[in-house]
Short mmCIF file of N, CA and C in Angstrom, two decimals:
data_model
loop_
_atom_site.label_atom_id
_atom_site.label_comp_id
_atom_site.label_asym_id
_atom_site.label_seq_id
_atom_site.Cartn_x
_atom_site.Cartn_y
_atom_site.Cartn_z
N MET A 18 9.47 30.46 7.78
CA MET A 18 8.50 30.44 8.57
C MET A 18 7.03 30.83 8.14
N ARG A 19 6.86 31.50 7.26
CA ARG A 19 5.34 31.45 6.75
C ARG A 19 5.06 29.96 6.06
N LYS A 20 6.02 29.62 5.40
CA LYS A 20 5.80 27.98 5.32
C LYS A 20 5.08 26.86 6.28
N ASN A 21 5.86 27.23 7.46
CA ASN A 21 5.61 26.38 8.50
C ASN A 21 4.34 26.86 8.91
N PHE A 22 3.83 28.08 9.12
CA PHE A 22 2.67 28.24 9.70
C PHE A 22 1.59 28.06 8.56
N LYS A 23 1.88 28.00 7.68
CA LYS A 23 0.74 27.61 6.60
C LYS A 23 0.27 26.11 6.56
N MET A 24 1.39 25.18 6.80
CA MET A 24 1.53 23.84 7.20
C MET A 24 0.49 23.70 8.41
N LEU A 25 1.10 24.60 9.34
CA LEU A 25 0.24 24.32 10.67
C LEU A 25 -1.19 24.32 10.57
N LEU A 26 -1.57 25.58 9.91
CA LEU A 26 -2.90 25.79 9.78
C LEU A 26 -3.71 24.78 9.08
N LEU A 27 -2.90 24.34 8.13
CA LEU A 27 -3.83 22.78 7.41
C LEU A 27 -4.06 21.81 7.95
N VAL A 28 -2.72 21.55 9.02
CA VAL A 28 -2.80 20.42 9.42
C VAL A 28 -3.85 20.58 10.87
N VAL A 29 -4.05 21.89 11.37
CA VAL A 29 -5.17 21.92 12.24
C VAL A 29 -6.73 21.94 11.60
N GLY A 30 -6.79 22.63 10.26
CA GLY A 30 -7.90 22.62 9.64
C GLY A 30 -8.42 21.25 9.20
N THR A 31 -7.34 20.22 8.97
CA THR A 31 -7.73 18.74 8.77
C THR A 31 -8.23 18.20 9.55
N LEU A 32 -7.38 18.53 10.75
CA LEU A 32 -7.88 17.62 12.14
C LEU A 32 -9.07 17.99 12.48
N THR A 33 -9.54 19.07 12.34
CA THR A 33 -10.93 19.83 12.94
C THR A 33 -11.99 19.07 12.11
N ILE A 34 -11.79 18.93 10.73
CA ILE A 34 -12.89 18.35 9.88
C ILE A 34 -12.71 17.02 9.96
N PHE A 35 -11.81 16.28 10.47
CA PHE A 35 -11.68 14.81 10.71
C PHE A 35 -12.65 14.33 12.22
N SER A 36 -12.02 15.39 13.14
CA SER A 36 -12.52 15.07 14.46
C SER A 36 -14.14 15.35 14.34
N ALA A 37 -14.64 16.11 13.26
CA ALA A 37 -16.39 16.42 13.64
C ALA A 37 -16.94 15.24 12.70
N CYS A 38 -15.96 14.30 11.93
CA CYS A 38 -16.78 12.96 11.64
C CYS A 38 -16.93 12.19 12.57
N SER A 39 -18.20 11.51 12.29
CA SER A 39 -18.23 10.39 13.46
C SER A 39 -17.91 8.85 12.96
N SER A 40 -17.65 8.89 11.72
CA SER A 40 -17.35 7.48 11.15
C SER A 40 -16.17 7.01 11.92
N THR A 41 -15.68 5.55 12.08
CA THR A 41 -14.46 4.90 12.70
C THR A 41 -13.23 4.89 11.85
N GLN A 42 -13.26 5.25 10.45
CA GLN A 42 -12.05 5.84 9.87
C GLN A 42 -12.56 6.87 8.81
N SER A 43 -11.25 7.63 8.40
CA SER A 43 -11.45 8.60 7.44
C SER A 43 -10.47 8.39 6.01
N HIS A 44 -10.73 9.30 4.87
CA HIS A 44 -9.93 8.88 3.89
C HIS A 44 -9.10 10.27 3.83
N ILE A 45 -7.74 10.34 3.30
CA ILE A 45 -6.93 11.43 3.05
C ILE A 45 -6.45 11.09 1.43
N ARG A 46 -6.59 11.93 0.69
CA ARG A 46 -6.18 11.42 -0.87
C ARG A 46 -5.34 12.76 -1.13
N GLY A 47 -4.13 12.07 -1.99
CA GLY A 47 -3.53 13.37 -2.38
C GLY A 47 -1.70 12.90 -2.18
N GLU A 48 -0.96 13.94 -2.43
CA GLU A 48 0.53 13.64 -2.60
C GLU A 48 1.15 13.93 -1.35
N GLY A 49 2.58 13.74 -1.52
CA GLY A 49 3.54 13.86 -0.36
C GLY A 49 2.88 14.20 1.05
N ASN A 50 3.01 15.49 1.30
CA ASN A 50 2.27 16.05 2.54
C ASN A 50 0.93 15.68 3.03
N GLN A 51 -0.06 15.03 2.26
CA GLN A 51 -1.15 14.38 2.56
C GLN A 51 -0.58 13.30 3.42
N ARG A 52 0.33 12.58 3.18
CA ARG A 52 0.19 11.22 3.56
C ARG A 52 1.06 11.32 4.98
N ALA A 53 1.84 12.42 5.36
CA ALA A 53 2.26 13.18 6.38
C ALA A 53 0.80 13.56 7.38
N LEU A 54 0.09 14.10 6.70
CA LEU A 54 -1.26 14.61 7.49
C LEU A 54 -1.92 13.11 7.96
N ALA A 55 -2.08 12.22 7.09
CA ALA A 55 -2.67 10.92 7.37
C ALA A 55 -1.99 10.09 8.82
N ILE A 56 -0.85 10.32 8.87
CA ILE A 56 -0.17 9.86 9.77
C ILE A 56 -0.40 10.56 10.93
N ALA A 57 -0.44 11.97 10.91
CA ALA A 57 -0.54 12.84 11.96
C ALA A 57 -1.90 12.86 12.78
N ALA A 58 -2.90 12.77 11.62
CA ALA A 58 -4.51 12.49 12.07
C ALA A 58 -4.57 11.28 12.84
N SER A 59 -4.03 10.27 12.20
CA SER A 59 -4.38 8.87 12.94
C SER A 59 -3.70 8.83 14.16
N LYS A 60 -2.69 9.65 14.85
CA LYS A 60 -2.23 10.18 15.92
C LYS A 60 -3.35 10.53 16.90
N THR A 61 -3.91 11.70 16.20
CA THR A 61 -4.62 12.71 16.90
C THR A 61 -5.99 12.18 17.22
N LEU A 62 -6.61 11.54 16.02
CA LEU A 62 -8.10 11.14 16.00
C LEU A 62 -8.35 9.61 16.65
N LYS A 63 -7.07 8.83 16.87
CA LYS A 63 -7.16 7.52 17.47
C LYS A 63 -8.29 6.79 16.64
N LYS A 64 -8.05 6.82 15.47
CA LYS A 64 -8.92 6.00 14.53
C LYS A 64 -8.17 5.72 13.32
N PRO A 65 -8.47 4.82 12.43
CA PRO A 65 -7.85 4.44 11.35
C PRO A 65 -7.90 5.66 10.31
N ILE A 66 -6.95 6.02 9.65
CA ILE A 66 -6.86 6.87 8.49
C ILE A 66 -6.50 6.29 7.27
N ILE A 67 -7.32 6.07 6.27
CA ILE A 67 -6.74 5.67 4.94
C ILE A 67 -6.23 6.78 3.90
N TYR A 68 -5.15 6.52 3.20
CA TYR A 68 -4.27 7.42 2.68
C TYR A 68 -4.54 6.75 1.06
N GLU A 69 -4.75 7.81 0.16
CA GLU A 69 -4.77 6.96 -1.10
C GLU A 69 -4.30 8.21 -1.92
N LYS A 70 -3.42 7.42 -2.92
CA LYS A 70 -2.78 8.19 -4.04
C LYS A 70 -3.12 7.84 -5.17
N LYS A 71 -3.35 8.85 -6.32
CA LYS A 71 -3.87 8.31 -7.47
C LYS A 71 -3.00 8.42 -8.73
N TRP A 72 -3.30 7.77 -9.67
CA TRP A 72 -2.45 8.16 -10.77
C TRP A 72 -2.75 9.56 -11.49
N LYS A 73 -1.96 10.27 -11.81
CA LYS A 73 -2.51 11.40 -12.41
C LYS A 73 -2.72 11.40 -14.05
N THR A 74 -2.42 10.17 -14.71
CA THR A 74 -2.87 10.30 -16.02
C THR A 74 -4.26 9.26 -16.21
N THR A 75 -4.51 8.83 -15.26
CA THR A 75 -5.71 7.83 -15.00
C THR A 75 -6.85 8.40 -14.39
N GLY A 76 -6.39 8.78 -13.24
CA GLY A 76 -7.39 8.99 -12.06
C GLY A 76 -7.76 8.02 -10.88
N LYS A 77 -6.92 6.72 -11.50
CA LYS A 77 -7.42 5.33 -10.92
C LYS A 77 -6.43 5.33 -9.33
N VAL A 78 -6.63 4.72 -8.72
CA VAL A 78 -5.78 4.53 -7.32
C VAL A 78 -4.54 4.04 -7.61
N ALA A 79 -3.44 4.70 -7.23
CA ALA A 79 -2.15 3.93 -7.37
C ALA A 79 -1.67 3.22 -6.18
N MET A 80 -1.96 4.01 -4.91
CA MET A 80 -1.52 3.21 -3.66
C MET A 80 -2.47 3.74 -2.60
N MET A 81 -2.57 2.74 -1.75
CA MET A 81 -3.72 2.69 -0.44
C MET A 81 -2.98 2.34 0.72
N ASP A 82 -2.72 2.85 1.80
CA ASP A 82 -2.20 2.96 2.94
C ASP A 82 -3.35 2.96 3.95
N THR A 83 -3.19 2.13 5.19
CA THR A 83 -3.89 2.53 6.50
C THR A 83 -3.00 2.69 7.63
N PHE A 84 -3.03 3.95 8.38
CA PHE A 84 -2.55 4.44 9.45
C PHE A 84 -3.57 4.52 10.54
N THR A 85 -2.80 3.92 11.62
CA THR A 85 -3.88 3.91 13.14
C THR A 85 -2.32 4.32 14.11
N ASP A 86 -2.76 5.08 14.82
CA ASP A 86 -1.86 5.80 16.02
C ASP A 86 -0.50 5.93 15.41
N GLY A 87 -0.61 6.44 14.07
CA GLY A 87 0.92 7.03 13.40
C GLY A 87 1.44 5.83 12.99
N LYS A 88 1.04 4.53 12.71
CA LYS A 88 1.74 3.56 12.40
C LYS A 88 0.95 2.98 10.99
N LEU A 89 1.66 2.14 10.33
CA LEU A 89 0.98 1.51 8.83
C LEU A 89 0.24 0.11 9.87
N GLU A 90 -1.03 0.23 9.39
CA GLU A 90 -2.02 -0.95 10.51
C GLU A 90 -3.07 -1.32 9.51
N GLY A 91 -3.02 -2.96 9.12
CA GLY A 91 -3.93 -2.86 8.35
C GLY A 91 -3.92 -3.32 6.74
N GLU A 92 -4.66 -3.35 5.82
CA GLU A 92 -4.39 -3.45 4.42
C GLU A 92 -3.84 -2.37 3.74
N PHE A 93 -2.88 -2.65 2.77
CA PHE A 93 -2.21 -1.65 2.10
C PHE A 93 -2.05 -2.59 0.70
N ARG A 94 -2.28 -1.49 -0.44
CA ARG A 94 -2.70 -1.95 -1.82
C ARG A 94 -1.65 -0.86 -2.76
N ARG A 95 -1.33 -1.89 -3.82
CA ARG A 95 -0.45 -0.92 -5.17
C ARG A 95 -1.13 -1.37 -6.43
N TYR A 96 -1.23 -0.48 -6.98
CA TYR A 96 -2.04 -0.87 -8.45
C TYR A 96 -1.15 -0.24 -9.40
N TYR A 97 -1.29 -1.08 -10.61
CA TYR A 97 -1.00 -0.78 -12.18
C TYR A 97 -1.73 0.45 -12.56
N LEU A 98 -1.11 1.08 -13.44
CA LEU A 98 -1.78 2.08 -13.97
C LEU A 98 -3.26 1.68 -14.48
N ASN A 99 -3.15 0.30 -14.99
CA ASN A 99 -4.67 -0.13 -15.75
C ASN A 99 -5.73 -0.39 -14.49
N GLY A 100 -5.31 -0.36 -13.19
CA GLY A 100 -6.11 -0.47 -12.46
C GLY A 100 -6.35 -1.88 -11.16
N ASN A 101 -5.58 -2.82 -12.10
CA ASN A 101 -5.08 -3.87 -11.68
C ASN A 101 -4.08 -4.22 -10.12
N LEU A 102 -3.99 -5.11 -9.36
CA LEU A 102 -3.23 -4.76 -8.24
C LEU A 102 -1.78 -5.02 -8.65
N VAL A 103 -0.96 -4.44 -7.96
CA VAL A 103 0.70 -4.65 -8.16
C VAL A 103 0.96 -5.94 -7.14
N MET A 104 0.34 -5.30 -5.95
CA MET A 104 0.27 -6.25 -4.42
C MET A 104 -0.37 -5.89 -3.55
N ARG A 105 -0.13 -6.99 -2.49
CA ARG A 105 -1.58 -6.47 -1.23
C ARG A 105 -0.87 -7.25 -0.29
N GLY A 106 -1.00 -6.48 0.78
CA GLY A 106 -0.36 -6.82 1.72
C GLY A 106 -1.25 -6.49 3.25
N TYR A 107 -0.78 -6.70 4.53
CA TYR A 107 -1.16 -6.31 5.58
C TYR A 107 -0.15 -5.70 6.68
N TRP A 108 -0.16 -4.96 7.19
CA TRP A 108 0.56 -4.34 8.46
C TRP A 108 0.02 -4.73 9.65
N LYS A 109 0.68 -4.83 10.96
CA LYS A 109 0.36 -5.07 12.36
C LYS A 109 1.09 -4.15 12.86
N ASP A 110 1.04 -3.20 13.22
CA ASP A 110 1.85 -2.34 14.66
C ASP A 110 3.18 -1.80 13.55
N GLY A 111 2.92 -1.66 12.54
CA GLY A 111 4.02 -0.92 11.67
C GLY A 111 4.92 -1.75 11.28
N VAL A 112 4.59 -3.27 11.43
CA VAL A 112 5.31 -4.54 10.82
C VAL A 112 4.53 -5.17 9.63
N VAL A 113 5.19 -5.85 8.73
CA VAL A 113 4.35 -6.64 7.66
C VAL A 113 3.98 -7.72 8.40
N ASP A 114 2.57 -8.55 8.24
CA ASP A 114 2.20 -9.36 9.22
C ASP A 114 0.82 -9.72 8.44
N GLY A 115 0.84 -10.96 7.62
CA GLY A 115 -0.47 -11.32 7.16
C GLY A 115 -0.12 -11.96 5.95
N ILE A 116 -1.42 -12.13 5.35
CA ILE A 116 -1.36 -12.42 3.84
C ILE A 116 -0.99 -11.48 2.77
N TRP A 117 0.40 -11.83 1.92
CA TRP A 117 0.89 -11.12 1.03
C TRP A 117 0.49 -11.78 -0.47
N GLU A 118 0.40 -10.77 -1.43
CA GLU A 118 0.20 -11.34 -2.55
C GLU A 118 0.61 -10.44 -3.64
N ASP A 119 1.18 -11.23 -4.49
CA ASP A 119 1.79 -9.87 -6.05
C ASP A 119 1.29 -10.52 -7.16
N TYR A 120 1.11 -9.62 -7.82
CA TYR A 120 0.07 -10.01 -9.06
C TYR A 120 0.83 -9.33 -10.51
N TYR A 121 0.47 -10.13 -11.57
CA TYR A 121 0.90 -9.77 -12.71
C TYR A 121 -0.11 -8.73 -13.31
N PRO A 122 0.39 -7.66 -14.39
CA PRO A 122 -0.26 -6.76 -14.80
C PRO A 122 -1.67 -7.04 -15.36
N ASN A 123 -1.85 -8.18 -15.86
CA ASN A 123 -3.05 -8.56 -16.15
C ASN A 123 -4.12 -8.96 -15.22
N GLY A 124 -3.69 -8.74 -13.42
CA GLY A 124 -4.35 -9.31 -12.76
C GLY A 124 -4.52 -10.52 -12.23
N ASN A 125 -3.67 -11.54 -12.70
CA ASN A 125 -3.44 -12.80 -12.41
C ASN A 125 -2.38 -13.01 -10.96
N LEU A 126 -2.56 -13.79 -10.06
CA LEU A 126 -1.62 -13.74 -9.17
C LEU A 126 -0.06 -14.20 -9.54
N ILE A 127 0.67 -13.50 -9.35
CA ILE A 127 2.33 -14.15 -9.39
C ILE A 127 2.43 -15.52 -8.20
N MET A 128 2.22 -14.88 -7.03
CA MET A 128 2.48 -15.45 -5.73
C MET A 128 1.70 -15.23 -4.53
N SER A 129 1.66 -15.85 -3.84
CA SER A 129 0.81 -15.57 -2.78
C SER A 129 1.48 -16.47 -1.36
N GLY A 130 1.52 -15.70 -0.36
CA GLY A 130 2.02 -16.56 1.22
C GLY A 130 1.63 -15.68 2.19
N TYR A 131 2.44 -16.03 3.39
CA TYR A 131 2.40 -15.26 4.59
C TYR A 131 3.35 -14.71 5.25
N MET A 132 3.45 -13.30 5.73
CA MET A 132 4.57 -12.81 6.21
C MET A 132 4.22 -12.31 7.81
N ARG A 133 5.32 -12.64 8.74
CA ARG A 133 5.10 -12.63 9.84
C ARG A 133 6.52 -11.70 10.51
N GLY A 134 6.59 -10.56 10.69
CA GLY A 134 7.36 -9.73 11.13
C GLY A 134 8.62 -9.38 10.19
N HIS A 135 7.97 -9.03 9.02
CA HIS A 135 8.75 -8.62 7.57
C HIS A 135 9.32 -10.30 7.19
N LYS A 136 9.17 -11.25 7.73
CA LYS A 136 9.61 -12.53 7.30
C LYS A 136 8.60 -13.63 6.47
N LYS A 137 9.17 -13.89 5.47
CA LYS A 137 8.30 -15.04 4.82
C LYS A 137 8.33 -16.11 5.41
N ILE A 138 7.07 -16.56 5.67
CA ILE A 138 6.99 -17.70 6.55
C ILE A 138 5.93 -19.02 6.01
N GLY A 139 6.30 -20.38 6.23
CA GLY A 139 5.29 -20.95 5.53
C GLY A 139 5.64 -21.54 4.08
N LYS A 140 4.51 -22.03 3.32
CA LYS A 140 4.87 -22.40 2.07
C LYS A 140 3.95 -21.27 1.18
N TRP A 141 4.77 -20.86 -0.05
CA TRP A 141 4.16 -19.89 -1.00
C TRP A 141 3.88 -20.63 -2.24
N LYS A 142 2.61 -19.78 -2.78
CA LYS A 142 1.96 -20.78 -3.97
C LYS A 142 2.67 -19.63 -4.93
N TYR A 143 3.02 -20.17 -6.39
CA TYR A 143 3.28 -19.04 -7.37
C TYR A 143 2.70 -19.97 -8.76
N TYR A 144 2.52 -18.85 -9.69
CA TYR A 144 1.48 -19.09 -10.78
C TYR A 144 2.27 -18.62 -12.17
N ASP A 145 1.79 -19.03 -13.19
CA ASP A 145 2.21 -18.35 -14.44
C ASP A 145 1.61 -17.15 -14.64
N GLU A 146 1.63 -16.64 -15.83
CA GLU A 146 0.69 -15.42 -15.89
C GLU A 146 -0.62 -15.90 -16.68
N ASN A 147 -0.88 -17.13 -16.67
CA ASN A 147 -2.25 -17.18 -16.97
C ASN A 147 -3.37 -17.66 -15.95
N GLY A 148 -2.55 -17.75 -14.64
CA GLY A 148 -3.06 -18.04 -13.38
C GLY A 148 -2.87 -19.75 -12.97
N LYS A 149 -2.11 -20.27 -13.83
CA LYS A 149 -2.15 -21.79 -13.45
C LYS A 149 -1.21 -21.90 -12.27
N LEU A 150 -1.67 -22.77 -11.36
CA LEU A 150 -0.82 -22.92 -10.16
C LEU A 150 0.28 -23.69 -10.75
N LEU A 151 1.82 -23.10 -10.39
CA LEU A 151 3.11 -24.02 -10.76
C LEU A 151 3.41 -24.54 -9.48
N GLY A 152 3.26 -24.09 -8.38
CA GLY A 152 3.97 -24.88 -7.17
C GLY A 152 3.60 -24.19 -5.83
N GLU A 153 3.67 -25.26 -4.76
CA GLU A 153 3.70 -24.59 -3.43
C GLU A 153 4.89 -24.83 -2.46
N VAL A 154 5.79 -24.01 -2.48
CA VAL A 154 7.04 -24.25 -1.72
C VAL A 154 7.52 -22.98 -0.98
N PRO A 155 8.45 -23.47 0.01
CA PRO A 155 8.98 -22.26 0.88
C PRO A 155 9.27 -20.95 0.09
N TYR A 156 9.43 -19.93 0.32
CA TYR A 156 9.44 -18.62 -0.50
C TYR A 156 10.99 -18.77 -0.99
N ASP A 157 12.21 -19.15 -0.33
CA ASP A 157 13.32 -19.55 -0.86
C ASP A 157 13.74 -20.54 -2.06
N GLN A 158 12.45 -21.45 -2.16
CA GLN A 158 12.42 -22.17 -3.31
C GLN A 158 11.56 -21.82 -4.47
N ILE A 159 11.24 -20.72 -4.24
CA ILE A 159 10.24 -19.99 -5.65
C ILE A 159 11.31 -19.80 -6.91
N PRO A 160 11.14 -20.23 -8.05
CA PRO A 160 12.06 -20.21 -9.20
C PRO A 160 12.57 -18.76 -9.31
N GLU A 161 13.62 -18.42 -9.71
CA GLU A 161 14.43 -17.36 -9.79
C GLU A 161 13.54 -16.10 -10.93
N GLU A 162 13.23 -17.07 -11.70
CA GLU A 162 12.51 -16.27 -12.81
C GLU A 162 11.17 -15.71 -12.39
N ILE A 163 10.36 -16.32 -11.50
CA ILE A 163 9.22 -15.44 -10.98
C ILE A 163 9.69 -14.75 -9.85
N ILE A 164 10.67 -14.81 -9.31
CA ILE A 164 11.03 -13.73 -8.19
C ILE A 164 11.37 -12.27 -8.92
N ASP A 165 12.03 -12.87 -10.00
CA ASP A 165 12.43 -11.42 -11.00
C ASP A 165 11.29 -10.86 -11.52
N ILE A 166 10.08 -11.53 -12.17
CA ILE A 166 8.99 -10.94 -12.55
C ILE A 166 8.27 -10.00 -11.45
N LYS A 167 8.29 -10.59 -10.15
CA LYS A 167 7.77 -9.56 -9.07
C LYS A 167 8.79 -8.43 -8.90
N HIS A 168 9.99 -8.41 -8.87
CA HIS A 168 10.75 -7.58 -8.82
C HIS A 168 10.57 -6.36 -9.95
N THR A 169 10.61 -6.80 -10.95
CA THR A 169 10.73 -5.91 -12.00
C THR A 169 9.36 -5.20 -12.10
N ASN A 170 8.41 -5.85 -11.94
CA ASN A 170 6.70 -5.31 -11.85
C ASN A 170 6.72 -3.89 -10.60
N LEU A 171 7.31 -4.37 -9.65
CA LEU A 171 7.32 -3.36 -8.71
C LEU A 171 8.14 -2.42 -8.67
N ALA A 172 9.56 -2.62 -9.16
CA ALA A 172 10.65 -1.46 -9.72
C ALA A 172 9.60 -0.75 -10.76
N ASN A 173 9.09 -1.05 -11.82
CA ASN A 173 8.35 -0.32 -12.77
C ASN A 173 7.29 0.58 -11.97
N PHE A 174 6.52 -0.20 -11.00
CA PHE A 174 5.46 0.62 -10.14
C PHE A 174 6.09 1.99 -9.83
N TRP A 175 7.19 1.59 -9.07
CA TRP A 175 7.95 2.86 -8.43
C TRP A 175 8.47 3.83 -9.56
N THR A 176 8.88 3.33 -10.69
CA THR A 176 9.51 4.54 -11.48
C THR A 176 8.42 5.30 -12.29
N ASP A 177 7.20 4.60 -12.49
CA ASP A 177 5.92 5.39 -12.71
C ASP A 177 5.71 6.16 -11.49
N ILE A 178 5.71 5.89 -10.24
CA ILE A 178 5.20 7.07 -9.43
C ILE A 178 6.19 8.14 -9.06
N GLN A 179 7.59 7.74 -9.09
CA GLN A 179 8.40 8.68 -9.23
C GLN A 179 8.42 9.77 -10.81
N ASN A 180 8.04 9.03 -11.70
CA ASN A 180 7.98 9.62 -13.09
C ASN A 180 6.64 10.92 -12.88
N GLY A 181 5.62 10.85 -12.04
CA GLY A 181 4.49 11.12 -11.87
C GLY A 181 3.46 10.96 -12.91
N LYS A 182 3.27 9.84 -13.15
CA LYS A 182 2.19 9.21 -13.87
C LYS A 182 0.79 9.36 -13.66
#
């Protein structure tokens, strides 16, 4: 009960601070419960709330999500420990919708294309690690080794997050 009361005070205090701000969006930085606060604040304030989580070992941004009215809305990003992007995409009303990009750890694109309603649409461009365009095809025709690189990089990102790096 005491823990719930403390959480309630934290939420009310955070919302009070945010409601005093006149900007069109606010930032919340932190861990676990702060993400929940960002969702709650976006519902209450009816304006975009940007949530950022930083790498503990480097202090650089690890992930960034934007919430509006309690849903993911707008750009999201995931970053490697070195500060380069892992991926970037867009949400619309809680659904992936728009440009999608995946990156090598060196900062060069692995692939880029469009998503609509969580589905890959149109032709996707894919690249080698040096940034050379290798092809432009529907997503299901991208070579398996390129898809494997993307999945391995993303799995490594989430492992690093879970390990508290």
